Coordinates of C-alpha atoms in Angstrom, one line a residue:
M832 CA 11.4 17.2 -11.6
D833 CA 14.4 15.2 -13.0
H834 CA 16.7 17.4 -10.9
V835 CA 14.7 16.7 -7.8
R836 CA 14.7 13.0 -8.5
R837 CA 18.5 13.0 -9.1
W838 CA 19.0 15.1 -5.9
L839 CA 16.9 12.7 -3.9
G840 CA 18.8 9.8 -5.4
A841 CA 22.1 11.4 -4.4
R842 CA 21.1 12.7 -1.0
V843 CA 18.5 10.5 0.5
R844 CA 19.5 7.1 -1.0
P845 CA 16.6 5.1 0.5
R846 CA 17.4 1.5 1.4
S847 CA 14.0 0.1 0.9
L848 CA 10.6 0.9 -0.6
R849 CA 9.3 1.9 2.8
D850 CA 12.1 4.6 3.1
T851 CA 11.4 5.8 -0.4
M852 CA 7.7 6.2 0.3
V853 CA 8.3 7.9 3.6
S854 CA 10.7 10.4 1.9
V855 CA 8.2 11.1 -0.9
L856 CA 5.3 11.5 1.6
T857 CA 7.4 13.8 3.8
L858 CA 8.4 16.0 0.8
A859 CA 4.8 16.0 -0.4
G860 CA 3.6 17.0 3.1
I861 CA 6.2 19.8 3.3
G862 CA 5.4 21.1 -0.2
G863 CA 1.6 20.8 0.6
A864 CA 2.0 22.8 3.8
V865 CA 4.0 25.5 2.2
A866 CA 1.6 25.8 -0.8
L867 CA -1.4 25.8 1.6
T868 CA 0.2 28.5 3.8
A869 CA 0.9 30.6 0.8
M870 CA -2.6 30.2 -0.6
L871 CA -4.2 31.1 2.7
A872 CA -1.9 34.0 3.1
F873 CA -2.8 35.3 -0.4
V874 CA -6.5 34.7 0.1
I875 CA -7.2 35.5 3.7
S876 CA -4.8 38.3 4.5
P877 CA -5.9 40.6 1.6
G878 CA -9.5 40.0 2.5
F879 CA -9.0 41.0 6.2
A880 CA -6.8 43.9 5.1
E881 CA -9.7 45.2 2.9
L882 CA -12.1 44.8 5.8
E883 CA -9.8 46.7 8.0
E884 CA -9.5 49.5 5.5
R885 CA -13.2 49.7 5.1
A886 CA -13.6 49.8 8.9
T887 CA -10.9 52.5 9.2
V888 CA -12.7 54.7 6.6
G889 CA -16.0 54.2 8.5
Y890 CA -14.4 55.2 11.8
R891 CA -12.8 58.3 10.1
N892 CA -16.1 59.3 8.6
R893 CA -17.9 58.8 11.9
L894 CA -15.2 60.9 13.7
R895 CA -15.8 63.7 11.2
A896 CA -19.5 63.4 11.6
V897 CA -19.3 63.6 15.4
L898 CA -16.9 66.6 15.2
A899 CA -19.3 68.3 12.8
E900 CA -22.4 67.4 14.9
F901 CA -21.3 69.1 18.1
P902 CA -21.3 72.7 16.7
E903 CA -24.5 72.0 14.8
T904 CA -26.2 70.9 18.0
M905 CA -25.0 74.1 19.8
K906 CA -26.3 76.1 16.8
G907 CA -29.7 74.5 17.1
I908 CA -29.9 75.1 20.9
A909 CA -28.9 78.7 20.3
R910 CA -31.5 79.2 17.6
E911 CA -34.3 77.8 19.9
H912 CA -33.2 79.9 22.8
A913 CA -33.1 83.0 20.5
Q914 CA -36.6 82.4 19.4
S915 CA -37.9 82.1 23.0
A916 CA -35.9 85.1 24.1
A917 CA -37.4 87.3 21.4
S918 CA -40.8 87.0 22.9
D919 CA -39.7 87.4 26.5
R920 CA -39.5 91.0 27.8
A921 CA -37.3 90.0 30.7
R922 CA -34.0 90.1 28.8
D923 CA -32.1 89.1 32.0
S924 CA -33.8 85.7 31.9
W925 CA -31.8 84.8 28.8
A926 CA -28.8 83.6 30.8
W927 CA -30.8 81.3 33.0
S928 CA -33.3 79.5 30.7
V929 CA -30.7 77.5 29.0
F930 CA -30.3 73.8 28.3
A931 CA -27.4 71.7 29.7
V932 CA -24.6 73.8 28.2
D933 CA -21.4 75.0 29.8
A934 CA -21.9 78.8 29.0
V935 CA -24.4 81.2 27.5
A936 CA -23.3 84.5 25.9
Y937 CA -25.4 87.4 24.8
R938 CA -24.5 90.6 23.0
P939 CA -27.1 93.3 22.1
V940 CA -26.6 95.1 18.8
S941 CA -25.7 98.2 20.6
A942 CA -23.0 96.6 22.8
K943 CA -19.4 95.8 21.8
D944 CA -18.7 92.9 24.2
W945 CA -20.3 89.7 25.0
T946 CA -21.9 89.0 28.3
V947 CA -21.2 85.4 29.4
R948 CA -23.1 83.4 32.1
P949 CA -22.5 79.8 33.1
G950 CA -24.9 77.3 31.9
T951 CA -26.8 74.5 33.7
G952 CA -24.2 72.0 32.5
A953 CA -21.2 73.9 33.9
D954 CA -19.3 72.7 36.9
E955 CA -18.1 75.0 39.7
H956 CA -14.5 74.4 38.8
G957 CA -13.1 76.9 36.3
Q958 CA -16.4 78.7 35.7
A959 CA -14.9 82.2 35.9
G960 CA -11.9 81.3 33.6
T961 CA -14.3 79.7 31.1
A962 CA -16.6 82.8 31.0
V963 CA -13.7 85.2 30.6
G964 CA -12.0 83.2 27.9
L965 CA -15.2 82.6 26.0
A966 CA -16.0 86.3 26.1
E967 CA -12.6 87.2 24.7
A968 CA -12.8 84.5 22.1
L969 CA -16.3 85.7 21.0
N970 CA -15.2 89.3 20.9
R971 CA -12.6 88.3 18.3
I972 CA -15.2 86.8 16.0
D973 CA -16.3 88.9 13.0
L974 CA -20.0 88.4 12.9
A975 CA -20.3 89.9 9.5
R976 CA -18.0 87.1 8.1
T977 CA -19.2 84.3 10.3
G978 CA -22.9 84.9 9.9
S979 CA -25.7 85.4 12.3
R980 CA -26.3 81.6 12.5
A981 CA -23.3 79.4 12.7
G982 CA -21.7 76.5 14.6
F983 CA -17.9 76.3 15.1
Y984 CA -15.2 75.5 17.6
L985 CA -13.3 78.1 19.7
P986 CA -10.1 77.6 21.8
V987 CA -10.9 78.8 25.3
G988 CA -7.8 78.6 27.5
G989 CA -6.7 75.0 27.3
Q990 CA -10.0 73.7 26.2
V991 CA -12.0 73.4 23.0
M992 CA -15.5 74.8 23.1
A993 CA -18.3 73.9 20.6
V994 CA -20.1 77.2 20.0
G995 CA -23.5 77.7 18.4
L996 CA -24.4 81.3 17.3
A997 CA -27.9 82.6 16.6
A998 CA -29.5 86.1 16.1
V999 CA -32.3 87.4 18.3
M1000 CA -35.0 89.1 16.3
G1001 CA -37.2 91.9 17.6
R1002 CA -40.9 92.2 17.1
N1003 CA -40.3 94.5 14.2
G1004 CA -38.2 91.8 12.5
R1005 CA -34.9 93.5 13.1
T1006 CA -31.9 91.9 14.8
I1007 CA -31.7 93.2 18.4
G1008 CA -28.8 91.0 19.6
H1009 CA -27.0 87.6 19.3
V1010 CA -27.0 84.5 21.5
A1011 CA -24.1 82.1 21.8
M1012 CA -24.3 78.6 23.3
A1013 CA -21.0 76.9 24.3
R1014 CA -20.1 73.5 25.5
R1015 CA -16.7 72.0 26.2
L1016 CA -15.5 69.2 23.8
T1017 CA -13.9 66.6 26.0
A1018 CA -12.2 63.3 25.2
A1019 CA -14.6 61.5 27.5
H1020 CA -17.6 62.9 25.5
L1021 CA -16.1 61.8 22.2
S1022 CA -15.2 58.4 23.6
G1023 CA -18.7 57.9 24.8
V1024 CA -20.3 58.9 21.5
L1025 CA -17.8 56.9 19.3
G1026 CA -17.5 53.9 21.6
R1027 CA -13.7 54.0 21.2
A1028 CA -10.9 55.6 23.1
T1029 CA -10.4 59.2 21.9
R1030 CA -8.1 62.0 22.9
I1031 CA -7.9 65.7 22.1
D1032 CA -4.4 67.0 21.4
R1033 CA -3.1 70.6 21.2
P1034 CA -1.5 72.1 19.3
A1035 CA -3.3 71.1 16.2
M1036 CA -1.9 68.9 13.4
A1037 CA -1.9 69.6 9.7
G1038 CA -5.2 70.3 8.0
T1039 CA -5.9 66.8 6.7
D1040 CA -6.9 63.5 8.3
I1041 CA -4.1 61.1 9.2
V1042 CA -4.3 57.4 9.7
R1043 CA -1.4 55.9 11.7
P1044 CA -1.4 52.1 11.9
H1045 CA 0.5 50.4 14.7
A1046 CA 1.0 46.8 15.7
R1047 CA -2.3 46.4 17.6
V1048 CA -4.2 49.7 17.1
I1049 CA -4.8 52.3 14.4
E1050 CA -4.9 56.0 15.3
I1051 CA -7.2 58.1 13.2
A1052 CA -6.5 61.8 13.7
S1053 CA -8.9 64.5 12.4
P1054 CA -8.4 68.3 12.8
I1055 CA -10.9 70.4 14.9
R1056 CA -11.4 73.7 13.1
S1057 CA -12.4 77.2 14.3
A1058 CA -14.8 79.7 12.7
D1059 CA -12.2 80.8 10.2
G1060 CA -11.3 77.2 9.2
R1061 CA -8.0 77.0 11.1
P1062 CA -7.2 73.8 13.0
I1063 CA -7.1 74.5 16.7
A1064 CA -6.8 70.9 18.0
T1065 CA -6.7 67.3 16.9
A1066 CA -9.2 64.6 17.8
T1067 CA -7.4 61.2 17.8
L1068 CA -9.4 58.0 17.7
R1069 CA -7.7 54.8 18.7
V1070 CA -9.2 51.7 17.0
S1071 CA -8.1 48.2 17.8
R1072 CA -7.0 46.3 14.8
E1073 CA -9.4 43.5 15.6
V1074 CA -10.0 42.6 12.0
V1075 CA -6.4 42.2 11.2
L1076 CA -5.7 40.4 14.4
L1077 CA -8.7 38.2 13.8
G1078 CA -7.4 37.6 10.3
R1079 CA -4.0 36.7 11.6
R1080 CA -5.5 34.3 14.1
V1081 CA -7.8 32.8 11.5
L1082 CA -4.7 32.5 9.2
L1083 CA -2.7 30.8 11.9
L1084 CA -5.6 28.5 12.9
A1085 CA -6.2 27.7 9.2
V1086 CA -2.5 27.0 8.6
A1087 CA -2.2 25.0 11.8
G1088 CA -5.4 23.1 11.2
S1089 CA -4.4 22.4 7.6
I1090 CA -0.9 21.3 8.6
L1091 CA -2.4 19.0 11.3
L1092 CA -4.9 17.6 8.8
L1093 CA -2.2 17.1 6.2
V1094 CA 0.1 15.4 8.8
F1095 CA -2.9 13.2 9.9
M1096 CA -3.6 12.3 6.3
L1097 CA 0.0 11.6 5.6
L1098 CA 0.2 9.4 8.7
M1099 CA -3.0 7.6 7.8
L1100 CA -1.7 7.2 4.2
R1101 CA 1.6 5.9 5.4
R1102 CA -0.2 3.5 7.7
A1103 CA -2.5 2.4 4.9
L1104 CA 0.4 1.9 2.5
G1105 CA 2.2 0.0 5.2
S1106 CA -0.7 -2.3 5.9
L1107 CA -2.2 -2.6 2.4
V1108 CA 1.0 -2.5 0.2
L1109 CA 4.2 -2.9 2.1
A1110 CA 3.1 -5.7 4.5
P1111 CA 1.8 -7.9 1.7
L1112 CA 5.0 -7.2 -0.3
G1113 CA 7.0 -8.3 2.8
R1114 CA 4.9 -11.4 3.1
V1115 CA 5.5 -12.2 -0.6
E1116 CA 9.2 -11.6 -0.2
R1117 CA 9.5 -13.7 3.0
H1118 CA 7.5 -16.5 1.3
M1119 CA 9.7 -16.5 -1.8
R1120 CA 12.8 -16.6 0.5
R1121 CA 11.2 -19.6 2.3
V1122 CA 10.6 -21.3 -1.0
Q1123 CA 14.1 -20.6 -2.2
A1124 CA 15.6 -21.9 1.1
S1125 CA 13.5 -25.0 1.4
G1126 CA 12.9 -25.9 -2.2
A1127 CA 9.3 -26.8 -1.3
L1128 CA 6.7 -25.2 -3.6
L1129 CA 4.5 -24.0 -0.7
P1130 CA 1.4 -22.0 -1.7
F1131 CA 1.2 -18.3 -0.6
E1132 CA -1.5 -17.5 1.9
D1133 CA -2.9 -14.1 0.8
G1134 CA -4.5 -13.4 4.2
G1135 CA -8.0 -13.1 2.7
R1136 CA -7.3 -10.1 0.6
G1137 CA -10.2 -11.0 -1.7
D1138 CA -10.3 -9.6 -5.2
D1139 CA -7.8 -6.8 -4.8
E1140 CA -4.4 -6.6 -6.6
F1141 CA -2.5 -8.6 -4.0
G1142 CA -5.2 -11.2 -3.8
A1143 CA -4.9 -11.6 -7.6
L1144 CA -1.1 -11.7 -7.2
G1145 CA -1.4 -14.4 -4.6
R1146 CA -3.7 -16.5 -6.8
S1147 CA -1.4 -16.1 -9.8
F1148 CA 1.6 -16.9 -7.7
N1149 CA -0.1 -20.1 -6.3
A1150 CA -1.2 -21.1 -9.9
M1151 CA 2.4 -20.7 -10.9
L1152 CA 3.6 -22.8 -8.0
S1153 CA 1.0 -25.5 -9.0
Q1154 CA 2.3 -25.5 -12.5
L1155 CA 5.9 -25.6 -11.3
K1156 CA 5.0 -28.6 -9.1
D1157 CA 3.4 -30.4 -12.0
L1158 CA 6.5 -29.6 -14.2
R1159 CA 8.8 -30.9 -11.4
E1160 CA 6.8 -34.1 -11.2
Q1161 CA 6.8 -34.5 -14.9
N1162 CA 10.5 -33.8 -15.0
E1163 CA 11.1 -36.4 -12.3
I1164 CA 9.0 -38.9 -14.2
Q1165 CA 10.8 -38.1 -17.4
S1166 CA 14.2 -38.3 -15.6
F1167 CA 13.1 -41.7 -14.3
A1168 CA 12.0 -42.8 -17.7
L1169 CA 15.2 -41.4 -19.3
G1170 CA 17.3 -43.2 -16.7
R1171 CA 15.4 -46.5 -17.5
S1172 CA 16.0 -45.9 -21.2
E1173 CA 19.7 -45.2 -20.7
S1174 CA 20.0 -48.2 -18.5
A1175 CA 18.2 -50.4 -21.1
V1176 CA 20.5 -49.0 -23.8
A1177 CA 23.6 -49.8 -21.7
V1178 CA 22.3 -53.3 -21.0
L1179 CA 21.7 -53.9 -24.7
H1180 CA 25.2 -52.5 -25.5
N1181 CA 26.7 -54.9 -23.0
V1182 CA 24.6 -57.8 -24.3
R1183 CA 25.7 -57.1 -27.8
N1184 CA 29.4 -57.0 -26.8
A1185 CA 28.9 -60.3 -24.9
L1186 CA 27.2 -62.0 -27.9
A1187 CA 29.7 -60.6 -30.5
P1188 CA 32.1 -63.6 -30.1
L1189 CA 29.2 -66.1 -30.8
G1190 CA 28.9 -64.7 -34.3
T1191 CA 32.5 -65.4 -35.1
I1192 CA 32.4 -68.8 -33.5
L1193 CA 29.3 -69.8 -35.4
S1194 CA 30.7 -68.4 -38.6
V1195 CA 33.8 -70.6 -38.2
G1196 CA 31.7 -73.6 -37.2
L1197 CA 29.4 -73.2 -40.2
A1198 CA 32.3 -72.9 -42.7
P1199 CA 32.1 -75.5 -45.6
E1200 CA 34.0 -78.8 -44.7
D1201 CA 37.2 -79.6 -46.8
R1202 CA 36.2 -83.0 -48.3
G1203 CA 39.4 -83.3 -50.4
D1204 CA 41.5 -84.3 -47.4
R1205 CA 38.9 -87.0 -46.5
I1206 CA 38.9 -88.4 -50.0
L1207 CA 42.7 -88.6 -50.1
M1208 CA 42.7 -90.2 -46.7
A1209 CA 40.2 -92.8 -47.8
R1210 CA 42.3 -93.6 -50.9
A1211 CA 45.4 -94.0 -48.7
L1212 CA 43.6 -96.4 -46.4
A1213 CA 42.4 -98.4 -49.4
E1214 CA 45.8 -98.6 -50.8
L1215 CA 47.3 -99.7 -47.5
A1216 CA 44.8 -102.6 -47.4
R1217 CA 46.4 -104.2 -50.5
D1218 CA 49.2 -106.7 -50.1
D1219 CA 51.2 -105.9 -53.1
I1220 CA 52.2 -102.4 -52.1
A1221 CA 55.9 -101.5 -51.9
P1222 CA 57.4 -100.9 -48.5
E1223 CA 58.5 -97.3 -49.3
R1224 CA 55.0 -96.6 -50.6
R1225 CA 53.4 -98.0 -47.5
A1226 CA 55.7 -95.9 -45.3
K1227 CA 54.6 -92.7 -47.1
L1228 CA 50.9 -93.6 -46.9
V1229 CA 51.2 -94.3 -43.2
S1230 CA 53.0 -90.9 -42.7
F1231 CA 50.2 -89.1 -44.6
I1232 CA 47.4 -90.8 -42.7
R1233 CA 49.2 -90.0 -39.4
T1234 CA 49.5 -86.3 -40.4
A1235 CA 45.9 -86.1 -41.5
L1236 CA 44.7 -87.6 -38.2
D1237 CA 46.8 -85.1 -36.3
A1238 CA 45.4 -82.2 -38.3
E1239 CA 41.8 -83.4 -37.7
S1240 CA 42.6 -83.7 -34.0
M1241 CA 43.9 -80.2 -33.9
A1242 CA 40.8 -79.0 -35.8
R1243 CA 38.5 -80.7 -33.2
D1244 CA 40.5 -79.1 -30.4
S1245 CA 40.1 -75.7 -32.0
V1246 CA 36.3 -76.1 -32.4
R1247 CA 36.1 -77.2 -28.7
G1248 CA 38.0 -74.1 -27.7
Q1249 CA 35.7 -71.9 -29.7
L1250 CA 32.6 -73.6 -28.3
E1251 CA 34.0 -72.9 -24.8
L1252 CA 34.4 -69.2 -25.7
G1253 CA 30.8 -69.2 -27.0
R1254 CA 29.6 -70.8 -23.8
D1255 CA 31.4 -68.1 -21.7
A1256 CA 29.8 -65.3 -23.8
M1257 CA 26.4 -66.8 -23.4
R1258 CA 26.9 -67.1 -19.7
Q1259 CA 28.0 -63.5 -19.5
T1260 CA 24.9 -62.4 -21.5
L1261 CA 22.6 -64.4 -19.2
E1262 CA 24.3 -62.8 -16.2
I1263 CA 23.7 -59.2 -17.6
I1264 CA 20.1 -59.9 -18.3
G1265 CA 19.6 -61.5 -14.9
A1266 CA 21.2 -58.6 -13.1
Q1267 CA 19.0 -56.1 -15.0
Q1268 CA 15.9 -58.2 -14.2
A1269 CA 16.8 -58.3 -10.5
R1270 CA 17.4 -54.5 -10.5
A1271 CA 14.0 -54.0 -12.1
H1272 CA 12.3 -55.8 -9.3
E1273 CA 14.1 -53.8 -6.6
R1274 CA 12.0 -51.5 -4.4
P1275 CA 12.7 -47.8 -4.2
G1276 CA 14.6 -46.6 -1.2
R1277 CA 12.3 -45.9 1.8
E1278 CA 12.7 -43.4 4.6
R1279 CA 10.8 -42.0 7.6
C1280 CA 8.1 -39.6 6.2
D1281 CA 5.4 -37.6 7.9
I1282 CA 2.4 -38.3 5.7
T1283 CA 0.4 -35.6 7.5
D1284 CA 2.9 -32.9 6.4
I1285 CA 2.9 -34.3 2.8
I1286 CA -0.9 -34.2 2.7
A1287 CA -1.0 -30.7 4.1
R1288 CA 1.5 -29.4 1.4
N1289 CA -0.3 -31.0 -1.4
A1290 CA -3.7 -29.9 -0.1
T1291 CA -2.7 -26.2 0.0
I1292 CA -1.4 -26.5 -3.6
A1293 CA -4.5 -28.4 -4.8
R1294 CA -6.8 -25.7 -3.2
Y1295 CA -5.6 -23.2 -5.9
A1296 CA -5.6 -25.7 -8.8
Q1297 CA -9.2 -25.0 -9.9
S1298 CA -11.6 -22.1 -9.6
V1299 CA -13.8 -23.7 -7.0
S1300 CA -14.0 -23.4 -3.3
I1301 CA -12.5 -26.5 -1.7
G1302 CA -12.7 -27.2 2.0
F1303 CA -9.8 -29.4 3.2
T1304 CA -9.9 -31.2 6.6
F1305 CA -6.9 -33.3 7.7
P1306 CA -5.4 -34.3 11.0
A1307 CA -3.1 -32.0 12.8
H1308 CA -1.0 -34.7 14.5
S1309 CA 2.0 -36.3 12.7
A1310 CA 1.9 -39.8 11.3
Y1311 CA 5.2 -41.4 10.2
V1312 CA 5.4 -44.1 7.6
L1313 CA 8.2 -45.8 5.6
A1314 CA 8.0 -44.6 1.9
N1315 CA 9.9 -42.8 -0.7
R1316 CA 9.1 -39.1 0.1
V1317 CA 9.1 -37.9 -3.6
I1318 CA 7.0 -40.8 -4.9
L1319 CA 4.6 -40.6 -2.0
S1320 CA 4.1 -36.9 -2.6
Q1321 CA 3.4 -37.5 -6.2
V1322 CA 0.9 -40.2 -5.4
I1323 CA -1.0 -38.0 -2.9
G1324 CA -0.9 -35.0 -5.1
N1325 CA -2.3 -37.0 -8.0
L1326 CA -5.1 -38.4 -5.7
L1327 CA -6.0 -34.9 -4.4
S1328 CA -6.0 -33.5 -8.0
N1329 CA -8.4 -36.3 -9.0
A1330 CA -10.6 -35.4 -6.1
V1331 CA -10.7 -31.7 -7.0
E1332 CA -11.5 -32.6 -10.6
A1333 CA -14.3 -34.9 -9.4
I1334 CA -15.7 -32.0 -7.4
V1335 CA -15.4 -29.6 -10.4
A1336 CA -17.3 -32.1 -12.5
T1337 CA -20.3 -31.8 -10.3
G1338 CA -20.8 -28.2 -11.3
R1339 CA -21.6 -27.0 -7.7
G1340 CA -18.6 -24.7 -7.5
H1341 CA -17.7 -25.9 -4.1
G1342 CA -16.9 -29.1 -2.3
S1343 CA -14.9 -30.7 0.6
I1344 CA -12.1 -33.2 0.9
L1345 CA -11.6 -35.1 4.2
V1346 CA -8.4 -36.9 5.1
E1347 CA -8.4 -39.5 7.9
I1348 CA -5.5 -41.4 9.3
L1349 CA -6.7 -44.6 10.9
P1350 CA -5.1 -46.3 13.9
P1351 CA -2.2 -48.7 13.1
V1352 CA -3.1 -52.4 12.5
D1353 CA -0.4 -55.1 12.3
G1354 CA 2.4 -52.6 11.8
R1355 CA 0.7 -50.8 8.9
I1356 CA -1.3 -47.5 8.8
A1357 CA -4.1 -46.6 6.4
T1358 CA -4.9 -43.1 5.2
R1359 CA -8.3 -42.3 3.7
I1360 CA -8.9 -39.4 1.2
I1361 CA -12.7 -38.8 1.0
D1362 CA -14.3 -36.4 -1.4
D1363 CA -17.8 -35.4 -2.3
G1364 CA -17.2 -35.4 -6.0
E1365 CA -19.0 -37.2 -8.8
G1366 CA -17.8 -40.7 -7.8
F1367 CA -17.9 -43.8 -10.0
E1368 CA -19.7 -47.1 -10.4
P1369 CA -18.4 -49.8 -8.1
G1370 CA -17.9 -52.1 -11.1
M1371 CA -15.3 -49.7 -12.6
V1372 CA -12.7 -50.3 -9.9
T1373 CA -10.7 -52.8 -11.9
Q1374 CA -10.7 -50.6 -15.0
L1375 CA -9.5 -47.5 -13.1
F1376 CA -6.1 -49.0 -12.6
L1377 CA -5.6 -49.9 -16.2
P1378 CA -2.9 -47.9 -18.1
G1379 CA -4.4 -44.8 -19.8
F1380 CA -8.0 -45.3 -18.5
S1381 CA -9.9 -42.3 -17.2
T1382 CA -13.6 -41.6 -16.3
R1383 CA -13.4 -38.2 -18.1
T1384 CA -12.6 -37.9 -21.8
D1385 CA -11.3 -34.3 -21.4
K1386 CA -8.7 -35.2 -18.8
S1387 CA -5.1 -34.9 -19.8
G1388 CA -1.8 -35.0 -17.9
G1389 CA -1.2 -36.4 -14.4
L1390 CA 0.5 -39.5 -13.3
G1391 CA -2.4 -41.9 -13.6
L1392 CA -3.9 -44.3 -11.1
H1393 CA -1.9 -47.2 -12.8
W1394 CA 1.4 -45.5 -11.9
C1395 CA 0.1 -44.6 -8.4
A1396 CA -0.9 -48.3 -7.7
N1397 CA 2.5 -49.6 -9.0
S1398 CA 4.4 -47.0 -7.0
M1399 CA 2.5 -47.9 -3.8
A1400 CA 3.3 -51.6 -4.4
A1401 CA 6.9 -50.8 -5.0
M1402 CA 7.1 -49.0 -1.6
G1403 CA 5.5 -52.0 0.1
G1404 CA 2.1 -50.4 0.3
A1405 CA -1.2 -50.6 -1.4
L1406 CA -3.8 -48.3 -3.1
E1407 CA -7.5 -49.0 -3.0
L1408 CA -10.5 -47.0 -4.5
R1409 CA -14.1 -47.2 -3.4
S1410 CA -17.4 -45.5 -4.3
A1411 CA -21.0 -46.3 -3.8
G1412 CA -21.9 -44.9 -7.3
R1413 CA -22.3 -41.8 -9.3
G1414 CA -22.9 -38.7 -7.2
T1415 CA -21.8 -40.3 -3.9
G1416 CA -18.1 -39.3 -3.9
A1417 CA -15.1 -41.5 -3.7
V1418 CA -12.6 -42.8 -1.1
A1419 CA -9.0 -43.5 -1.8
I1420 CA -7.2 -45.7 0.8
L1421 CA -3.4 -45.7 1.0
T1422 CA -1.8 -48.4 3.2
L1423 CA 1.9 -48.1 4.2
D1424 CA 4.3 -49.6 6.7
L1425 CA 4.9 -47.9 10.0
D1426 CA 8.3 -46.6 10.9
G1427 CA 10.2 -49.0 13.3
R1428 CA 10.3 -46.4 16.1
D1429 CA 6.5 -46.0 15.8
R1430 CA 6.0 -49.7 15.9
E1431 CA 7.9 -49.9 19.2
K1432 CA 5.7 -47.1 20.6
T1433 CA 2.6 -49.0 19.6
G1434 CA 3.9 -52.2 21.1
L1435 CA 4.2 -54.0 17.7
A1436 CA 7.0 -56.3 16.6
A1437 CA 9.4 -54.7 14.3

């Protein structure tokens, strides 16, 4: 098997799974046809050959019986005629009161030769030659060895005569003569009795039966023996090989029918494999290529395969896509949070760098004041106030005071410069904080989005999120709004997931979600997502938008209605939730701005 597999790998080299399966099915069909032909040949042919052999033995035995029956019939006719002739005084009437035979011969005990008369079954042609030849042939028979009552064949001229011999008894019980009845053995007679074409050939063949099979007939040859047991002619029976020919036809029909049935089964199997295996695999491959090319995690439509392997594969694939979508959204949220954290770290780093000079300035400003210079200066001033001070001393004191005042002036200038540096650092810090505050209040970039397409994609993904039957209904026409495509998809996906969870919470196992896009009003368009889930009390509307709040204690994950409301507000839109109470379902209303081109179409001011 490994050699065959390697040979196939080296010779066939299929380019696809379809080519591989076609090659395998073709080889299986050829092998099956060969095996079936061999099996039928080994089973059917010997059976028909055995039937032919039995039929041949039967025809050979029947030919022998017919050849033995002719002389015995003549012997019986001769015996009956001898009995009637023994009571008849008119001996000449023996030759005329004979059954339908070709010749009658009589020889009294005192005579040496046989007297032959034509029988009632003889024709006018060749009567004389038949009578003379039969008399000569009977004269050569030794009655002592043959017996007074016998049946045998005699060659008479070019013919074979079946002869029956019987003794004629007198009234005293003694043999007074012999009677012989003769009838020609013809091929037509044998053919009529046997029901098959028969011929008589001379000279005779060997002393045993011979069976000679040919293409369409079988020749069965049996010797015709004289009174002394010598073959004098050969009776050949031609039997059609109907059994063998029938066997061959049956074999051919069986092989042809089996091959046709096998080919039909292979074609049906190939068609079934193509439609049930290869076509779904092709759809899966094309869908994966579409996902790879577009990057959109679109769900795989299994075509209603139900609970078979491909249906389970489609559901598993869609569940994986749903998980990947959730992971992508979580990654985007985490990336956004990480970006905000990194931005905050950078802002704090810049603020720290800007405030670093203030620490130095304050440290210098808060340094302890040198009171020694002030005391010396006060003493110098007091000494200058006296009148009795010497001029030289006065000049020195004045110089000291002037120097001290200059030093104090320089110190004040230094402090003023440091305060100006601190003021600049504080201004820079306030600018950094103000810039970050302005960036925090910026709206995300908006673009032209088809909200119908976003709803359709999220709806097909949400359909496979839970093990319930969800019927989605949403408009087929496009509706373009101004929003951030990624954030809007996350908001709609979260709302649809909440609707599915609300339907699951009812325990019905099925539900419906209806999406309506209302006509534009004042340049804005509203989209309503309506579900028939468990709903909520009208008084809980305010609490639903609080961070971390949920109506179900077992719920985990998701973006949360608080984030959805803030995201809609950041895109210039709004999110509203409504419900008439428990068991009545809920309605989520998203309001967004129309695209400028759509405003012009509706006649609204941009």
